Tab-separated table of C-alpha atoms in Angstrom:
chain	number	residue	atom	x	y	z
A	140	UNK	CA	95.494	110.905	48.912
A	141	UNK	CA	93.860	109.817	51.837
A	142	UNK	CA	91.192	112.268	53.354
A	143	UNK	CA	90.859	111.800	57.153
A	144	UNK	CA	86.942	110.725	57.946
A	145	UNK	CA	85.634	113.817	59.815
A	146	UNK	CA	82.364	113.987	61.476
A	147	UNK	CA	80.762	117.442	63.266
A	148	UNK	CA	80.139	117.681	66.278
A	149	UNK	CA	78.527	120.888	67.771
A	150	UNK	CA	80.050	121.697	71.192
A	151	UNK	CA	80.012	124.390	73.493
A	152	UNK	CA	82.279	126.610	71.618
A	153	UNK	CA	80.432	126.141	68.317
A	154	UNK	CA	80.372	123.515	65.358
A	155	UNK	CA	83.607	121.475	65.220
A	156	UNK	CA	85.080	119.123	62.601
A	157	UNK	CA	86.664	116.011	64.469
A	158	UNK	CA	88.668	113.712	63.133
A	159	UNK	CA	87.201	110.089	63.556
A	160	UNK	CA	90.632	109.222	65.199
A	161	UNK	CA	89.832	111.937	68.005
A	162	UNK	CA	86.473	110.108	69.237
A	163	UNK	CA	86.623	108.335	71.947
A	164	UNK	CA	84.148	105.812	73.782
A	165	UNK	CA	84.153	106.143	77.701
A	166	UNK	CA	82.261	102.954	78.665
A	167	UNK	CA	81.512	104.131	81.972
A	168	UNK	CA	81.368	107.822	81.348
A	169	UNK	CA	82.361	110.586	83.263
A	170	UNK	CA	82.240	110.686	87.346
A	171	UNK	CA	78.745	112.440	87.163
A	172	UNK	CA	78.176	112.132	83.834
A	173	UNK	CA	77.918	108.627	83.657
A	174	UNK	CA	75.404	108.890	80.756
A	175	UNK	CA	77.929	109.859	78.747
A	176	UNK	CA	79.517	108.094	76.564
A	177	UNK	CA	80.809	109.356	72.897
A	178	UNK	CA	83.751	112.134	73.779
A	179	UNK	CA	85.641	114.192	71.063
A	180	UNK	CA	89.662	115.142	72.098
A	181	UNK	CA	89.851	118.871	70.589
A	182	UNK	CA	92.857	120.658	70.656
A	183	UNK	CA	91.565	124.522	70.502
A	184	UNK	CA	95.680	125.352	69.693
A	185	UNK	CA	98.367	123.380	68.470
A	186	UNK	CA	101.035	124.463	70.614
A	187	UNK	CA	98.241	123.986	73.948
A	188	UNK	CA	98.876	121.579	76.727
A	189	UNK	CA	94.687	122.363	76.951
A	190	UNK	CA	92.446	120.279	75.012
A	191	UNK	CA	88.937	120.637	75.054
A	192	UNK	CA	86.511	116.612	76.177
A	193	UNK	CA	83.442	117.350	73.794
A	194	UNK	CA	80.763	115.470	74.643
A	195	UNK	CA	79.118	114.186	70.865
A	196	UNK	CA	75.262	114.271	71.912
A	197	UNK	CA	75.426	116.616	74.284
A	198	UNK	CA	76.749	120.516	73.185
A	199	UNK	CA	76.814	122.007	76.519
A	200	UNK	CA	78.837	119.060	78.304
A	201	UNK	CA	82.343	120.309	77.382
A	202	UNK	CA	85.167	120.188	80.035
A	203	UNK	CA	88.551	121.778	80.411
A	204	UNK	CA	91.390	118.712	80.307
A	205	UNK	CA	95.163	118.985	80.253
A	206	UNK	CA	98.284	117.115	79.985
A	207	UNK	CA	99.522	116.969	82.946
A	208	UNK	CA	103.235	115.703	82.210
A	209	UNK	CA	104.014	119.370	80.652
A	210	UNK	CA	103.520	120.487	84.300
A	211	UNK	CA	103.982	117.415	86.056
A	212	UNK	CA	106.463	116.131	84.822
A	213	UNK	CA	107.159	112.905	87.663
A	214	UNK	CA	103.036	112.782	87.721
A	215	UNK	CA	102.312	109.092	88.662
A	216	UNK	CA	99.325	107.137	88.608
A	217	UNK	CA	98.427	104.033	89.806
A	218	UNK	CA	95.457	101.798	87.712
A	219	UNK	CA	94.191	98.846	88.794
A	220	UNK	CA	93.958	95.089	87.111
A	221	UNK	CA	90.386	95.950	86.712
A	222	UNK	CA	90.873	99.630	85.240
A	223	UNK	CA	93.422	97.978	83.334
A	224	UNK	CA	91.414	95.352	81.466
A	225	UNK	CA	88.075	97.717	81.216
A	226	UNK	CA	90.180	100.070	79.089
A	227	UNK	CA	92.093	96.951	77.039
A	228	UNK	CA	95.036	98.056	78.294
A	229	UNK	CA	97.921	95.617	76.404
A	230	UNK	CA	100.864	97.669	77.863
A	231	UNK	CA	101.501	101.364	79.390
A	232	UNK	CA	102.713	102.753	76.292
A	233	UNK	CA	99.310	102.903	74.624
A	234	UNK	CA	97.760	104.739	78.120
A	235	UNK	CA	97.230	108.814	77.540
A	236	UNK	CA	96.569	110.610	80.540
A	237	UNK	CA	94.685	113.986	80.829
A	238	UNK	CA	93.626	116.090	83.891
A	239	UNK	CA	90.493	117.897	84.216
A	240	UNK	CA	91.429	122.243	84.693
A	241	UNK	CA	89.126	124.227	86.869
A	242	UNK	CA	89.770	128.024	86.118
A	243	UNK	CA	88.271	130.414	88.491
A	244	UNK	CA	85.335	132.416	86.947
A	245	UNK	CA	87.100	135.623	84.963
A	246	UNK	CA	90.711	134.212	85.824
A	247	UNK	CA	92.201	132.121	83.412
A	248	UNK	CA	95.226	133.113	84.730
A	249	UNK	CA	94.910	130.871	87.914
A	250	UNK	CA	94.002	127.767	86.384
A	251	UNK	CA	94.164	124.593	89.038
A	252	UNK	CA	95.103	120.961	87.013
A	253	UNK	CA	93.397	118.280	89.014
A	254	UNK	CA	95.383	115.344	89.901
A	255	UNK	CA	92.898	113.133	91.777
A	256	UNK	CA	90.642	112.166	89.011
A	257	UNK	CA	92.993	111.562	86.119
A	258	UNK	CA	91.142	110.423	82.636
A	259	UNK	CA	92.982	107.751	81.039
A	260	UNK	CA	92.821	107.185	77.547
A	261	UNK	CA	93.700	103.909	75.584
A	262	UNK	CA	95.202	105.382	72.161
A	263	UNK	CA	95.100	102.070	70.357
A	264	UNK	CA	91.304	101.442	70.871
A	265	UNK	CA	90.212	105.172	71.677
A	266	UNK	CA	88.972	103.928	74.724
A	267	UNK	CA	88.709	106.146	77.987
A	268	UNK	CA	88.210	105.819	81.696
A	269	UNK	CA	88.551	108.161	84.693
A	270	UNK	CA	90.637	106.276	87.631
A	271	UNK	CA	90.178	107.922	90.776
A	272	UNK	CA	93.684	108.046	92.670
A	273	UNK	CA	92.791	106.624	96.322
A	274	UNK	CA	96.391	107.096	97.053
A	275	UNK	CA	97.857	110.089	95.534
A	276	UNK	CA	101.683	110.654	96.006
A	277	UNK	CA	101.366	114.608	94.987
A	278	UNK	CA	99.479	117.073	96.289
A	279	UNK	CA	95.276	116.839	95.034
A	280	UNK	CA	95.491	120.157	92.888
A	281	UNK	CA	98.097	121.985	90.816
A	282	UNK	CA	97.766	125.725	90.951
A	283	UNK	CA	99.688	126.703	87.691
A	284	UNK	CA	100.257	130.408	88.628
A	285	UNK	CA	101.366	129.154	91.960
A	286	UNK	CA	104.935	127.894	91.195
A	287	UNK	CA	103.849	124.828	91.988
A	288	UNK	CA	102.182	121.944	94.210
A	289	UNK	CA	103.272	123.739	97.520
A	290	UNK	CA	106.165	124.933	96.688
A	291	UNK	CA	107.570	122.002	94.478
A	292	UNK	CA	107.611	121.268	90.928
A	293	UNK	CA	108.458	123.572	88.268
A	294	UNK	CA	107.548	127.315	88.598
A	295	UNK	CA	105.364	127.854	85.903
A	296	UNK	CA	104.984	131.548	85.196
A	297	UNK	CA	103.089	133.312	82.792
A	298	UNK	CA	105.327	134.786	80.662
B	30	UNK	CA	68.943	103.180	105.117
B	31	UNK	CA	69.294	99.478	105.734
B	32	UNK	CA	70.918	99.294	108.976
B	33	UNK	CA	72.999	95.862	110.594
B	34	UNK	CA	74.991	95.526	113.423
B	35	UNK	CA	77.879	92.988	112.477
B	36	UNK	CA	80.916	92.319	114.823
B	37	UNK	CA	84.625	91.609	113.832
B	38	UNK	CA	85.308	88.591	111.974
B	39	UNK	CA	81.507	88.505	110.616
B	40	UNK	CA	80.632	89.162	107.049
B	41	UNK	CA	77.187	89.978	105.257
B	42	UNK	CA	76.515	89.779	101.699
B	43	UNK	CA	74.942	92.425	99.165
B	44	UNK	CA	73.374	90.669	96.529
B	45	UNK	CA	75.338	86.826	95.216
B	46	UNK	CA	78.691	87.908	94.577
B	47	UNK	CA	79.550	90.747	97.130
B	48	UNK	CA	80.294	89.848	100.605
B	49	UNK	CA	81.255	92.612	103.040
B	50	UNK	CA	83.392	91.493	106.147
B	51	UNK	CA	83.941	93.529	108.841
B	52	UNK	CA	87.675	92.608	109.827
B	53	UNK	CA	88.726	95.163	112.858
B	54	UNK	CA	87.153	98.174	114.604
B	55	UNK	CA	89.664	100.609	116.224
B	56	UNK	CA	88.691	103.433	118.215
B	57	UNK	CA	86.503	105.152	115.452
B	58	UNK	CA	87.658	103.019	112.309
B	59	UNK	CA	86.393	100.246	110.723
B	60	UNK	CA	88.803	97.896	108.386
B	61	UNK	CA	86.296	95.909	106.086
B	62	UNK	CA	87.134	93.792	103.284
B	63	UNK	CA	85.536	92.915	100.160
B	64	UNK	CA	84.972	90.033	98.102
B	65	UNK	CA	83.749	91.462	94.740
B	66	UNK	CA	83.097	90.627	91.469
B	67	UNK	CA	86.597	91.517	89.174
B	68	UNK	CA	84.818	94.363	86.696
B	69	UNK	CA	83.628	96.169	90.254
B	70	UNK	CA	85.374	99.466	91.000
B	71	UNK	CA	85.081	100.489	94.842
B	72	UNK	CA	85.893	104.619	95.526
B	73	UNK	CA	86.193	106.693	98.780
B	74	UNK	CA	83.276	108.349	98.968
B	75	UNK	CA	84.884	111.427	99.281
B	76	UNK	CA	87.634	110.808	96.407
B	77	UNK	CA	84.585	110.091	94.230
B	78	UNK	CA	82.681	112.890	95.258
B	79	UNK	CA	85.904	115.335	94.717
B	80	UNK	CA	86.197	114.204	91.299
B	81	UNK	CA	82.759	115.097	90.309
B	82	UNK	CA	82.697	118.685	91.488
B	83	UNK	CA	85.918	118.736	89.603
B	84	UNK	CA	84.576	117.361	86.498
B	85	UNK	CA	81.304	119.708	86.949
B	86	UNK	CA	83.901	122.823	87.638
B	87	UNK	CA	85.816	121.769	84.161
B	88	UNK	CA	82.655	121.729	82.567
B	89	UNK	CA	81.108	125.041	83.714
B	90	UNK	CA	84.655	127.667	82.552
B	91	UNK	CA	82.716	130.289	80.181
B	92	UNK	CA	83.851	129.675	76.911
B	93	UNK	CA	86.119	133.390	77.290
B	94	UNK	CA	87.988	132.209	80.133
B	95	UNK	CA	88.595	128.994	78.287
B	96	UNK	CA	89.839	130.000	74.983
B	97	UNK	CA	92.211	132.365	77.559
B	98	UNK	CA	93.688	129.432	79.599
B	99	UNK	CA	94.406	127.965	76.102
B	100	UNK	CA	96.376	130.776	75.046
B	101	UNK	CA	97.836	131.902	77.836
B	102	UNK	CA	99.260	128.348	78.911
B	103	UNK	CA	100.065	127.468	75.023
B	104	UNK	CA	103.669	129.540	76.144
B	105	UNK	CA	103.482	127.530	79.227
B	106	UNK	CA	105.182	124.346	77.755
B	107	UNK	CA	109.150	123.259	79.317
B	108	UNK	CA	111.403	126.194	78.300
């Protein structure tokens, strides 16, 4: 038997046990947290399109991220040469992209997916990079209670 | 704030390797073009700035309205 190497990491929603294969190095950090650099990938709930982006050293730094392609499904970004060989990119298939989710204060209901500042994760090396979408061809936020980006998309109700 | 006053056509250079040419001003915009380094990464300020409200906004949910989201968007998935 093979036991998976875990390591804990305490985050903002207590003491978690992370797989090693769920760490991943951001070179470059975060836009404005560009100190950061060591990220766990939680998933809080197996059957989530949410994940939680623990930050290993420091607790409080946890965001919100998403799959976007459950929602999105036509979501398309565009990264650069540059972007492409900062994240060892060999070819598209081993690129994972998340969203960052704002959710209003008390209303998880009305969570927003962010589409401008998509994380991009090589799965091979575990090696991430946000690439900031000059050129966006949907609209900048998706409101998920909305039905929609402006009125296209799938409706995505809460059931 | 270093300020320069450059005219079409001329360039100026930041550092060795980044040279800043001004290449047409229109009315109230400004086409420039850069010669940069390959590993450089060049943002709108305002697409950059975006991003890291969003990132701070991701970062502040209260750990209720979090574990919520996850639920309630866990049924959320392509009937």
């Amino acid at each position: 038997m093979v036991q998976k190497k875990e390591r804990v990491i305490h985050s903002r929603v207590g003491p978690l046990h992370v797989e090693q294969d769920r760490l991943i190095l951001f070179p470059k950090g975060l836009v404005g947290f560009e100190a950061q650099r060591d990220f766990a990938l939680v998933r809080l709930r197996e059957d989530s399109a949410f994940f939680l982006l623990q930050s290993c050293t420091d607790p409080q730094l946890g965001l919100m991220v998403a799959d976007p392609y459950v929602y999105v499904p036509d979501y398309r970004i565009k990264i650069s040469t540059v972007e492409q060989e900062l994240l060892r990119l060999r070819n598209i298939r081993e690129a994972v992209v998340l969203v960052t989710v704002t959710i209003p204060p008390g209303k998880p209901e009305d969570a927003i997916l962010n589409l401008v500042g998509p994380l991009v994760i090589n799965i091979r090396l575990r090696r991430g990079m946000q690439v900031p979408q000059n050129q966006l061809r949907h609209p900048p936020r998706l409101h998920l209670a909305g039905g929609g980006q402006t009125g296209e998309g799938p409706p995505c109700e809460p059931s | 704030m270093l300020i320069l006053t450059r005219k079409a056509g001329e360039s100026l250079y930041l550092g060795d390797d980044i040279k800043v040419t001004v290449l047409r001003v229109q009315g109230n915009q400004v086409k420039l073009g850069f010669d940069i380094p390959r590993d450089l990464t060049v943002h709108r300020e305002e697409v950059y700035l975006r991003i890291k409200e969003e990132n701070l906004m991701a970062a502040r949910a209260t750990e209720q309205d979090f574990f919520m989201a996850t639920e309630l968007w866990s049924r959320k998935k392509k009937e």
